[in-house]
Amino acid sequence: MKILSRVLLVLAIIGLGWAVYNSIRVPVNFENTKTQREKEVIKELIDIRTAQVAYKQENNVHAANFEELRNWLENGNVRSVRKVMELSEKQLQDGMTEQKAWDIVKKARATGNWKEAEEAGLSSIVNGERVSFTRDTTFVNAKEAIFGADYDTSKLGIVPFSNGATFEMDTASVKTSSDIFIRIFEAKVDYDTYLGDLNQTELINLKDRVNQIGKYPGLKVGSLTEINNNAGNWE
């Protein structure tokens, strides 16, 4: 009987030790995995933001969906300005603007008379070649200009660790105190989408903590209700 009692006591101690160890291990593993996954999710949200900002610069609106955004990256163009020379502080103080400078140089090129441009400090001979204030606008492929030629647009909008789920994305306009409408967008994904295969108790606890403080239970960039300069909720 004494031997049996000792065995049961040892088993109870082992069981208690395992329970204590598990109570520490599970939350730590959950948090580590959450951190690793969110790094990848954030990278994708930043790419979405980068693409949407560029899209709006060229089209004055945000893309309504990811198909539209991907198509523009593959087939659309963005403006690229080639700049030669910058206006000095003195030139700016004297009332020179980039448009005035460019008009003077264009006139010189058309007439072959560079006196005015040279006197204004907008053109000179350097190593036997004429160097002049230049602002040339060209158009380049959107994807190459923004992400590089090797960027895979098919993955834009796909949530990592989600078996192919797509980020939620929408656009809106909000009126400022000056009665000006500003176009905004939001892209987001909830915890369930990219953490749903992890420990459910830890996931529920995480969502409860976030909901209690009135925050979005997941990651998002931008907003549909306020102008936040396209900030991410992790920033």
Tab-separated table of C-alpha atoms in Angstrom:
chain	number	residue	atom	x	y	z
A	1	MET	CA	0.000	0.000	0.000
A	2	LYS	CA	2.843	2.377	0.872
A	3	ILE	CA	4.518	1.624	-2.452
A	4	LEU	CA	1.279	2.301	-4.328
A	5	SER	CA	0.802	5.576	-2.474
A	6	ARG	CA	4.326	6.657	-3.326
A	7	VAL	CA	3.818	5.778	-6.983
A	8	LEU	CA	0.579	7.739	-7.090
A	9	LEU	CA	2.267	10.689	-5.379
A	10	VAL	CA	5.109	10.666	-7.910
A	11	LEU	CA	2.630	10.497	-10.775
A	12	ALA	CA	0.664	13.370	-9.281
A	13	ILE	CA	3.824	15.459	-8.949
A	14	ILE	CA	4.797	14.680	-12.538
A	15	GLY	CA	1.301	15.552	-13.726
A	16	LEU	CA	1.317	18.820	-11.817
A	17	GLY	CA	4.761	19.673	-13.157
A	18	TRP	CA	3.631	18.986	-16.703
A	19	ALA	CA	0.528	21.123	-16.226
A	20	VAL	CA	2.637	24.020	-14.933
A	21	TYR	CA	5.133	23.610	-17.785
A	22	ASN	CA	2.329	23.452	-20.332
A	23	SER	CA	0.653	26.546	-18.907
A	24	ILE	CA	3.877	28.440	-19.634
A	25	ARG	CA	4.843	26.745	-22.897
A	26	VAL	CA	1.526	27.167	-24.729
A	27	PRO	CA	1.230	30.979	-24.333
A	28	VAL	CA	4.918	31.463	-25.165
A	29	ASN	CA	4.676	29.331	-28.307
A	30	PHE	CA	1.489	31.130	-29.335
A	31	GLU	CA	3.071	34.557	-28.912
A	32	ASN	CA	6.244	33.555	-30.777
A	33	THR	CA	4.274	32.159	-33.705
A	34	LYS	CA	1.983	35.208	-33.725
A	35	THR	CA	4.999	37.529	-33.890
A	36	GLN	CA	6.605	35.573	-36.747
A	37	ARG	CA	3.411	35.443	-38.776
A	38	GLU	CA	2.547	39.088	-38.243
A	39	LYS	CA	5.903	40.135	-39.694
A	40	GLU	CA	4.861	38.517	-42.985
A	41	VAL	CA	1.304	39.853	-42.845
A	42	ILE	CA	2.591	43.381	-42.203
A	43	LYS	CA	4.926	43.123	-45.206
A	44	GLU	CA	1.921	42.377	-47.410
A	45	LEU	CA	-0.106	45.237	-45.934
A	46	ILE	CA	2.785	47.618	-46.601
A	47	ASP	CA	2.892	46.421	-50.234
A	48	ILE	CA	-0.854	47.033	-50.538
A	49	ARG	CA	-0.439	50.522	-49.109
A	50	THR	CA	2.473	51.292	-51.442
A	51	ALA	CA	0.493	50.147	-54.477
A	52	GLN	CA	-2.670	52.018	-53.468
A	53	VAL	CA	-0.816	55.280	-52.809
A	54	ALA	CA	0.858	55.068	-56.229
A	55	TYR	CA	-2.433	54.138	-57.897
A	56	LYS	CA	-4.152	57.172	-56.376
A	57	GLN	CA	-1.314	59.480	-57.453
A	58	GLU	CA	-1.871	58.447	-61.055
A	59	ASN	CA	-5.661	57.980	-61.083
A	60	ASN	CA	-6.941	60.321	-58.325
A	61	VAL	CA	-8.837	57.416	-56.747
A	62	HIS	CA	-7.857	54.188	-55.010
A	63	ALA	CA	-8.270	50.834	-56.706
A	64	ALA	CA	-11.633	49.304	-55.790
A	65	ASN	CA	-10.301	45.752	-55.524
A	66	PHE	CA	-7.154	43.673	-55.828
A	67	GLU	CA	-7.866	42.547	-59.384
A	68	GLU	CA	-7.931	46.182	-60.486
A	69	LEU	CA	-4.764	46.938	-58.524
A	70	ARG	CA	-2.864	43.929	-59.924
A	71	ASN	CA	-3.937	44.741	-63.476
A	72	TRP	CA	-2.718	48.327	-63.116
A	73	LEU	CA	0.639	47.186	-61.750
A	74	GLU	CA	1.122	44.854	-64.699
A	75	ASN	CA	-0.227	47.075	-67.475
A	76	GLY	CA	-0.339	50.630	-66.147
A	77	ASN	CA	2.317	53.328	-66.016
A	78	VAL	CA	3.592	55.876	-63.525
A	79	ARG	CA	5.224	59.195	-64.240
A	80	SER	CA	8.943	59.488	-63.701
A	81	VAL	CA	10.631	62.894	-63.709
A	82	ARG	CA	14.279	63.063	-64.766
A	83	LYS	CA	15.897	65.938	-62.897
A	84	VAL	CA	19.118	67.697	-63.866
A	85	MET	CA	20.211	70.556	-61.582
A	86	GLU	CA	18.373	71.955	-58.572
A	87	LEU	CA	17.480	75.583	-57.985
A	88	SER	CA	19.680	77.276	-55.406
A	89	GLU	CA	18.313	79.080	-52.379
A	90	LYS	CA	19.268	82.415	-53.951
A	91	GLN	CA	17.456	81.565	-57.180
A	92	LEU	CA	14.340	80.676	-55.201
A	93	GLN	CA	14.579	83.876	-53.152
A	94	ASP	CA	14.883	85.856	-56.390
A	95	GLY	CA	11.549	84.434	-57.520
A	96	MET	CA	12.757	81.642	-59.770
A	97	THR	CA	10.473	78.611	-59.922
A	98	GLU	CA	10.973	75.257	-61.594
A	99	GLN	CA	8.394	76.157	-64.223
A	100	LYS	CA	10.103	79.495	-65.003
A	101	ALA	CA	13.487	77.800	-65.152
A	102	TRP	CA	12.212	75.093	-67.459
A	103	ASP	CA	10.568	77.687	-69.741
A	104	ILE	CA	13.849	79.632	-70.017
A	105	VAL	CA	15.797	76.486	-70.908
A	106	LYS	CA	13.201	75.325	-73.438
A	107	LYS	CA	13.343	78.757	-75.091
A	108	ALA	CA	17.142	78.547	-75.265
A	109	ARG	CA	16.982	75.108	-76.816
A	110	ALA	CA	14.485	76.306	-79.406
A	111	THR	CA	16.430	79.450	-80.379
A	112	GLY	CA	19.983	78.330	-79.732
A	113	ASN	CA	20.549	81.483	-77.668
A	114	TRP	CA	21.733	80.407	-74.202
A	115	LYS	CA	22.607	83.851	-72.813
A	116	GLU	CA	19.508	84.237	-70.601
A	117	ALA	CA	19.765	80.667	-69.310
A	118	GLU	CA	23.453	81.053	-68.508
A	119	GLU	CA	22.954	84.397	-66.756
A	120	ALA	CA	20.182	82.829	-64.668
A	121	GLY	CA	22.524	79.994	-63.677
A	122	LEU	CA	20.426	77.428	-65.490
A	123	SER	CA	22.963	76.266	-68.052
A	124	SER	CA	26.723	75.950	-68.400
A	125	ILE	CA	29.413	74.045	-70.255
A	126	VAL	CA	30.884	71.185	-68.209
A	127	ASN	CA	33.763	69.140	-69.662
A	128	GLY	CA	32.900	70.343	-73.137
A	129	GLU	CA	29.192	69.495	-72.848
A	130	ARG	CA	26.243	71.723	-72.106
A	131	VAL	CA	24.456	70.892	-68.862
A	132	SER	CA	21.115	72.606	-68.327
A	133	PHE	CA	18.258	72.646	-65.865
A	134	THR	CA	16.004	69.790	-66.996
A	135	ARG	CA	12.673	68.353	-65.966
A	136	ASP	CA	11.641	65.582	-68.337
A	137	THR	CA	8.575	63.488	-67.567
A	138	THR	CA	8.545	59.937	-68.842
A	139	PHE	CA	6.234	57.003	-68.170
A	140	VAL	CA	7.447	53.638	-66.896
A	141	ASN	CA	5.685	50.383	-66.063
A	142	ALA	CA	3.986	50.669	-62.679
A	143	LYS	CA	5.192	47.342	-61.277
A	144	GLU	CA	8.808	47.925	-62.267
A	145	ALA	CA	8.820	51.466	-60.899
A	146	ILE	CA	7.176	50.571	-57.582
A	147	PHE	CA	8.335	47.040	-56.736
A	148	GLY	CA	10.825	45.970	-59.390
A	149	ALA	CA	10.450	43.743	-62.430
A	150	ASP	CA	10.617	40.496	-60.422
A	151	TYR	CA	7.694	41.309	-58.131
A	152	ASP	CA	4.918	38.685	-58.262
A	153	THR	CA	1.673	40.645	-58.496
A	154	SER	CA	-0.420	37.481	-58.139
A	155	LYS	CA	0.408	37.370	-54.426
A	156	LEU	CA	-0.737	40.942	-53.783
A	157	GLY	CA	-3.743	40.775	-51.468
A	158	ILE	CA	-3.193	37.172	-50.368
A	159	VAL	CA	-2.916	36.701	-46.593
A	160	PRO	CA	0.122	34.646	-45.495
A	161	PHE	CA	-0.619	31.502	-43.421
A	162	SER	CA	-4.283	31.540	-44.491
A	163	ASN	CA	-4.546	28.906	-47.234
A	164	GLY	CA	-5.176	31.555	-49.860
A	165	ALA	CA	-7.554	33.940	-48.080
A	166	THR	CA	-7.660	37.534	-49.317
A	167	PHE	CA	-7.294	40.721	-47.289
A	168	GLU	CA	-10.499	42.728	-46.916
A	169	MET	CA	-10.184	46.023	-48.778
A	170	ASP	CA	-12.535	48.931	-49.358
A	171	THR	CA	-12.451	52.635	-50.242
A	172	ALA	CA	-14.388	55.694	-49.110
A	173	SER	CA	-14.432	59.495	-49.039
A	174	VAL	CA	-14.577	61.572	-45.860
A	175	LYS	CA	-15.345	65.267	-45.574
A	176	THR	CA	-12.903	67.456	-43.689
A	177	SER	CA	-13.768	70.449	-41.512
A	178	SER	CA	-13.047	72.574	-44.607
A	179	ASP	CA	-15.769	70.716	-46.549
A	180	ILE	CA	-13.157	69.008	-48.721
A	181	PHE	CA	-13.654	65.343	-49.549
A	182	ILE	CA	-10.572	63.175	-49.095
A	183	ARG	CA	-10.358	59.716	-50.627
A	184	ILE	CA	-9.215	57.009	-48.217
A	185	PHE	CA	-8.856	53.232	-48.217
A	186	GLU	CA	-8.514	50.390	-45.745
A	187	ALA	CA	-7.072	46.876	-45.994
A	188	LYS	CA	-7.350	44.470	-43.089
A	189	VAL	CA	-7.328	40.870	-41.882
A	190	ASP	CA	-8.590	39.475	-38.592
A	191	TYR	CA	-6.704	37.173	-36.219
A	192	ASP	CA	-8.849	34.161	-37.113
A	193	THR	CA	-7.619	34.253	-40.704
A	194	TYR	CA	-3.888	33.933	-40.031
A	195	LEU	CA	-3.849	32.501	-36.484
A	196	GLY	CA	-6.877	30.218	-36.720
A	197	ASP	CA	-4.867	26.987	-36.648
A	198	LEU	CA	-3.140	27.853	-33.348
A	199	ASN	CA	-4.260	27.163	-29.768
A	200	GLN	CA	-7.910	28.208	-29.594
A	201	THR	CA	-7.873	29.221	-25.941
A	202	GLU	CA	-4.968	31.590	-26.546
A	203	LEU	CA	-6.661	32.954	-29.671
A	204	ILE	CA	-9.907	33.636	-27.804
A	205	ASN	CA	-7.999	35.334	-24.984
A	206	LEU	CA	-6.145	37.527	-27.502
A	207	LYS	CA	-9.366	38.641	-29.193
A	208	ASP	CA	-11.006	39.338	-25.839
A	209	ARG	CA	-8.108	41.540	-24.728
A	210	VAL	CA	-8.168	43.544	-27.949
A	211	ASN	CA	-11.958	43.897	-28.023
A	212	GLN	CA	-11.994	45.144	-24.434
A	213	ILE	CA	-9.867	48.144	-25.392
A	214	GLY	CA	-11.883	48.845	-28.529
A	215	LYS	CA	-9.200	47.892	-31.042
A	216	TYR	CA	-9.507	45.912	-34.266
A	217	PRO	CA	-8.832	42.195	-33.623
A	218	GLY	CA	-6.227	41.797	-36.328
A	219	LEU	CA	-3.958	43.871	-38.543
A	220	LYS	CA	-5.032	46.700	-40.810
A	221	VAL	CA	-3.721	49.660	-42.755
A	222	GLY	CA	-5.637	52.839	-43.496
A	223	SER	CA	-9.172	53.601	-42.333
A	224	LEU	CA	-12.666	54.079	-43.740
A	225	THR	CA	-13.762	56.496	-41.015
A	226	GLU	CA	-10.861	58.889	-40.495
A	227	ILE	CA	-7.872	60.394	-42.279
A	228	ASN	CA	-4.863	58.656	-40.717
A	229	ASN	CA	-2.296	59.011	-43.532
A	230	ASN	CA	-2.709	55.313	-44.370
A	231	ALA	CA	-1.131	54.275	-41.062
A	232	GLY	CA	-1.028	50.656	-39.966
A	233	ASN	CA	-2.416	49.718	-36.547
A	234	TRP	CA	0.957	48.178	-35.693
A	235	GLU	CA	2.769	51.508	-36.197
